[in-house]
PDB file of C-alpha atoms and ligand atoms in Angstrom:
ATOM      1  CA  MET A   1       7.758   4.934   6.640  1.00  0.00           C
ATOM      2  CA  SER A   2      10.148   2.680   5.762  1.00  0.00           C
ATOM      3  CA  GLU A   3      13.459   2.566   8.170  1.00  0.00           C
ATOM      4  CA  ALA A   4      15.207   3.857   5.011  1.00  0.00           C
ATOM      5  CA  GLU A   5      13.136   7.361   5.172  1.00  0.00           C
ATOM      6  CA  CYS A   6      12.595   7.772   9.048  1.00  0.00           C
ATOM      7  CA  ILE A   7      14.292  10.507  10.136  1.00  0.00           C
ATOM      8  CA  PHE A   8      14.784   9.334  13.805  1.00  0.00           C
ATOM      9  CA  CYS A   9      16.843   6.293  12.175  1.00  0.00           C
ATOM     10  CA  LYS A  10      18.601   8.542  10.075  1.00  0.00           C
ATOM     11  CA  ILE A  11      20.080  10.626  13.009  1.00  0.00           C
ATOM     12  CA  ALA A  12      20.567   7.085  14.690  1.00  0.00           C
ATOM     13  CA  ARG A  13      22.551   6.272  11.941  1.00  0.00           C
ATOM     14  CA  GLY A  14      24.247   9.231  11.749  1.00  0.00           C
ATOM     15  CA  GLU A  15      23.137  10.254   8.365  1.00  0.00           C
ATOM     16  CA  MET A  16      21.197  13.204  10.167  1.00  0.00           C
ATOM     17  CA  ASP A  17      22.984  15.725  12.409  1.00  0.00           C
ATOM     18  CA  ALA A  18      21.322  16.266  15.480  1.00  0.00           C
ATOM     19  CA  GLU A  19      22.468  17.552  19.574  1.00  0.00           C
ATOM     20  CA  VAL A  20      23.377  14.752  20.783  1.00  0.00           C
ATOM     21  CA  VAL A  21      22.918  14.093  24.652  1.00  0.00           C
ATOM     22  CA  HIS A  22      23.763  10.770  25.141  1.00  0.00           C
ATOM     23  CA  ASP A  23      25.319   7.846  23.119  1.00  0.00           C
ATOM     24  CA  GLU A  24      25.103   4.316  24.153  1.00  0.00           C
ATOM     25  CA  ASP A  25      24.432   0.750  22.045  1.00  0.00           C
ATOM     26  CA  ASP A  26      20.734   0.663  21.809  1.00  0.00           C
ATOM     27  CA  VAL A  27      19.509   4.319  22.851  1.00  0.00           C
ATOM     28  CA  LEU A  28      20.336   7.737  21.788  1.00  0.00           C
ATOM     29  CA  ALA A  29      19.252  11.485  23.081  1.00  0.00           C
ATOM     30  CA  PHE A  30      19.450  14.303  21.700  1.00  0.00           C
ATOM     31  CA  LYS A  31      18.051  17.890  21.948  1.00  0.00           C
ATOM     32  CA  ASP A  32      14.227  18.521  19.954  1.00  0.00           C
ATOM     33  CA  ILE A  33      15.233  20.958  16.820  1.00  0.00           C
ATOM     34  CA  ASN A  34      12.059  22.557  17.633  1.00  0.00           C
ATOM     35  CA  GLY A  35      12.230  22.201  21.714  1.00  0.00           C
ATOM     36  CA  LYS A  36       9.708  23.973  23.954  1.00  0.00           C
ATOM     37  CA  ALA A  37      10.489  24.270  26.516  1.00  0.00           C
ATOM     38  CA  PRO A  38      14.722  25.366  28.207  1.00  0.00           C
ATOM     39  CA  VAL A  39      15.673  21.826  28.218  1.00  0.00           C
ATOM     40  CA  HIS A  40      13.740  19.367  25.540  1.00  0.00           C
ATOM     41  CA  VAL A  41      15.159  16.060  24.388  1.00  0.00           C
ATOM     42  CA  LEU A  42      14.008  12.883  22.346  1.00  0.00           C
ATOM     43  CA  VAL A  43      14.820   9.502  23.354  1.00  0.00           C
ATOM     44  CA  ILE A  44      15.036   6.937  21.173  1.00  0.00           C
ATOM     45  CA  PRO A  45      15.582   3.342  21.028  1.00  0.00           C
ATOM     46  CA  ARG A  46      18.056   2.403  17.707  1.00  0.00           C
ATOM     47  CA  GLN A  47      15.618  -0.047  16.616  1.00  0.00           C
ATOM     48  CA  HIS A  48      12.905   0.806  14.559  1.00  0.00           C
ATOM     49  CA  VAL A  49       9.677   0.966  16.021  1.00  0.00           C
ATOM     50  CA  ALA A  50       6.745   3.197  15.274  1.00  0.00           C
ATOM     51  CA  ASN A  51       4.813   3.216  18.347  1.00  0.00           C
ATOM     52  CA  LEU A  52       3.910   1.688  21.677  1.00  0.00           C
ATOM     53  CA  GLU A  53       1.971  -1.071  19.462  1.00  0.00           C
ATOM     54  CA  GLU A  54       5.207  -1.957  18.416  1.00  0.00           C
ATOM     55  CA  ILE A  55       6.835  -1.560  21.759  1.00  0.00           C
ATOM     56  CA  GLY A  56       7.126  -5.775  21.960  1.00  0.00           C
ATOM     57  CA  ASP A  57       9.414  -5.916  19.317  1.00  0.00           C
ATOM     58  CA  LEU A  58      12.129  -4.319  21.887  1.00  0.00           C
ATOM     59  CA  PRO A  59      14.170  -6.430  24.197  1.00  0.00           C
ATOM     60  CA  ASP A  60      12.869  -5.404  27.882  1.00  0.00           C
ATOM     61  CA  ALA A  61      16.082  -4.313  28.875  1.00  0.00           C
ATOM     62  CA  VAL A  62      16.143  -1.644  26.282  1.00  0.00           C
ATOM     63  CA  VAL A  63      12.654  -0.596  27.068  1.00  0.00           C
ATOM     64  CA  LYS A  64      14.401  -0.021  30.526  1.00  0.00           C
ATOM     65  CA  ARG A  65      16.799   2.085  29.193  1.00  0.00           C
ATOM     66  CA  LEU A  66      14.891   4.148  27.370  1.00  0.00           C
ATOM     67  CA  PHE A  67      13.791   5.502  31.094  1.00  0.00           C
ATOM     68  CA  GLU A  68      16.668   5.437  32.163  1.00  0.00           C
ATOM     69  CA  VAL A  69      18.783   7.454  29.591  1.00  0.00           C
ATOM     70  CA  SER A  70      15.494  10.064  30.054  1.00  0.00           C
ATOM     71  CA  SER A  71      16.774  10.040  33.984  1.00  0.00           C
ATOM     72  CA  ALA A  72      20.793  10.469  32.960  1.00  0.00           C
ATOM     73  CA  ALA A  73      19.801  13.559  29.964  1.00  0.00           C
ATOM     74  CA  ALA A  74      18.086  15.047  32.438  1.00  0.00           C
ATOM     75  CA  GLN A  75      20.640  14.859  35.178  1.00  0.00           C
ATOM     76  CA  LYS A  76      23.220  16.002  32.590  1.00  0.00           C
ATOM     77  CA  LEU A  77      21.482  18.772  32.083  1.00  0.00           C
ATOM     78  CA  GLY A  78      20.505  19.765  35.078  1.00  0.00           C
ATOM     79  CA  VAL A  79      16.612  19.504  35.552  1.00  0.00           C
ATOM     80  CA  THR A  80      16.399  16.593  38.118  1.00  0.00           C
ATOM     81  CA  GLU A  81      15.846  18.779  41.056  1.00  0.00           C
ATOM     82  CA  GLY A  82      13.310  21.070  39.482  1.00  0.00           C
ATOM     83  CA  GLY A  83      11.408  17.986  37.919  1.00  0.00           C
ATOM     84  CA  TYR A  84      10.842  17.078  34.506  1.00  0.00           C
ATOM     85  CA  ALA A  85       8.557  15.085  32.422  1.00  0.00           C
ATOM     86  CA  VAL A  86       8.932  12.264  30.521  1.00  0.00           C
ATOM     87  CA  ARG A  87       6.082  11.867  27.365  1.00  0.00           C
ATOM     88  CA  VAL A  88       5.309   9.698  24.690  1.00  0.00           C
ATOM     89  CA  ASN A  89       2.666  10.893  22.309  1.00  0.00           C
ATOM     90  CA  ASN A  90       1.305   7.824  20.848  1.00  0.00           C
ATOM     91  CA  GLY A  91      -1.338   8.668  17.848  1.00  0.00           C
ATOM     92  CA  PRO A  92      -2.831  11.029  15.856  1.00  0.00           C
ATOM     93  CA  ASP A  93      -5.079  12.320  18.517  1.00  0.00           C
ATOM     94  CA  ALA A  94      -1.829  12.880  20.647  1.00  0.00           C
ATOM     95  CA  GLY A  95       0.059  14.847  17.915  1.00  0.00           C
ATOM     96  CA  GLN A  96       2.722  12.106  16.866  1.00  0.00           C
ATOM     97  CA  GLU A  97       4.347  13.913  14.373  1.00  0.00           C
ATOM     98  CA  VAL A  98       7.229  11.154  13.340  1.00  0.00           C
ATOM     99  CA  PHE A  99       6.127   7.445  13.617  1.00  0.00           C
ATOM    100  CA  HIS A 100       9.713   6.381  15.578  1.00  0.00           C
ATOM    101  CA  LEU A 101       9.098   5.599  19.246  1.00  0.00           C
ATOM    102  CA  HIS A 102      10.650   8.218  21.216  1.00  0.00           C
ATOM    103  CA  LEU A 103      10.363  10.149  24.059  1.00  0.00           C
ATOM    104  CA  HIS A 104      10.373  13.864  25.615  1.00  0.00           C
ATOM    105  CA  VAL A 105      11.911  14.517  27.792  1.00  0.00           C
ATOM    106  CA  MET A 106      11.054  18.027  28.800  1.00  0.00           C
ATOM    107  CA  GLY A 107      11.948  20.810  32.000  1.00  0.00           C
ATOM    108  CA  GLY A 108      13.329  24.121  33.017  1.00  0.00           C
ATOM    109  CA  LYS A 109      10.168  25.678  33.268  1.00  0.00           C
ATOM    110  CA  ARG A 110       6.970  24.624  34.893  1.00  0.00           C
ATOM    111  CA  LEU A 111       5.120  22.391  32.836  1.00  0.00           C
ATOM    112  CA  GLY A 112       1.157  21.500  33.080  1.00  0.00           C
ATOM    113  CA  MET A 113      -0.895  18.761  31.331  1.00  0.00           C
ATOM    114  CA  PRO A 114      -1.612  18.513  28.034  1.00  0.00           C
TER     115      PRO A 114
HETATM  116  P1  5GP B 201       5.750  13.722  18.163  1.00  0.00           P
HETATM  117  O1  5GP B 201       4.846  15.168  18.266  1.00  0.00           O
HETATM  118  O2  5GP B 201       6.079  12.908  17.025  1.00  0.00           O
HETATM  119  O3  5GP B 201       5.979  13.651  19.467  1.00  0.00           O
HETATM  120  O4  5GP B 201       7.423  14.626  17.765  1.00  0.00           O
HETATM  121  C1  5GP B 201       8.488  14.236  17.186  1.00  0.00           C
HETATM  122  C2  5GP B 201       9.372  15.861  17.437  1.00  0.00           C
HETATM  123  O5  5GP B 201      10.581  15.656  16.991  1.00  0.00           O
HETATM  124  C3  5GP B 201       8.804  17.236  17.419  1.00  0.00           C
HETATM  125  O6  5GP B 201       8.511  18.075  18.892  1.00  0.00           O
HETATM  126  C4  5GP B 201      10.006  17.723  16.530  1.00  0.00           C
HETATM  127  O7  5GP B 201      10.237  18.766  16.816  1.00  0.00           O
HETATM  128  C5  5GP B 201      10.630  16.796  16.692  1.00  0.00           C
HETATM  129  N1  5GP B 201      11.371  16.552  15.730  1.00  0.00           N
HETATM  130  C6  5GP B 201      11.196  16.756  14.232  1.00  0.00           C
HETATM  131  N2  5GP B 201      11.777  16.068  13.479  1.00  0.00           N
HETATM  132  C7  5GP B 201      13.257  16.449  14.090  1.00  0.00           C
HETATM  133  C8  5GP B 201      15.163  16.361  13.255  1.00  0.00           C
HETATM  134  O8  5GP B 201      15.045  16.635  12.336  1.00  0.00           O
HETATM  135  N3  5GP B 201      15.752  16.603  14.675  1.00  0.00           N
HETATM  136  C9  5GP B 201      15.666  17.010  15.892  1.00  0.00           C
HETATM  137  N4  5GP B 201      16.240  16.734  16.286  1.00  0.00           N
HETATM  138  N5  5GP B 201      14.263  16.733  15.979  1.00  0.00           N
HETATM  139  C10 5GP B 201      12.899  16.657  15.317  1.00  0.00           C
HETATM  140 ZN1   ZN B 202      12.709   4.787  12.688  1.00  0.00          ZN
END
C-alpha cells in the first residue's frame, strides 16, 4: 500500500477526518473508528512504516514518543489509574488490517489476552 492510498497517512495529512486526541510533529493519536473498549485510541508515527519489521526506518526519538504519547492519551482519557493495554497487531495472524504501524491504547474495562 502506497503512502498516497494509506488511510492512516491520509488522517496524518488531514485528508481524512479522525477524532484526534493528541497531535504533535511526528506522532498522532486518534480514536479508533470501531472502538472495542470504552477507551480505544490509535497512536501512529506520521512517517509511514508498515509494521515492526520497518521500525528501524523511524528515528529512535519517534519510537520512544509513540509510547510517551500512548501514556499521554491514556492520561487525557482518564484510564491510567484503572490501567490500559498497549498493543501492536503485526501481520495476518495478529489480525493487522491497516499496514501503517500503530499502537492500540485500550482501557476502561477489564482486558484479557489476546
Ligand atoms: P489493526 O487490526 O490493523 O491492528 O487495527 C486497525 C484499526 O484501525 C481497527 O481497530 C479499525 O477499527 C481502525 N480503523 C480502520 N479504519 C479507520 C479509520 O478510517 N479511522 C479510524 N479512526 N480508525 C480506523
Ligand atoms: Zn501510512
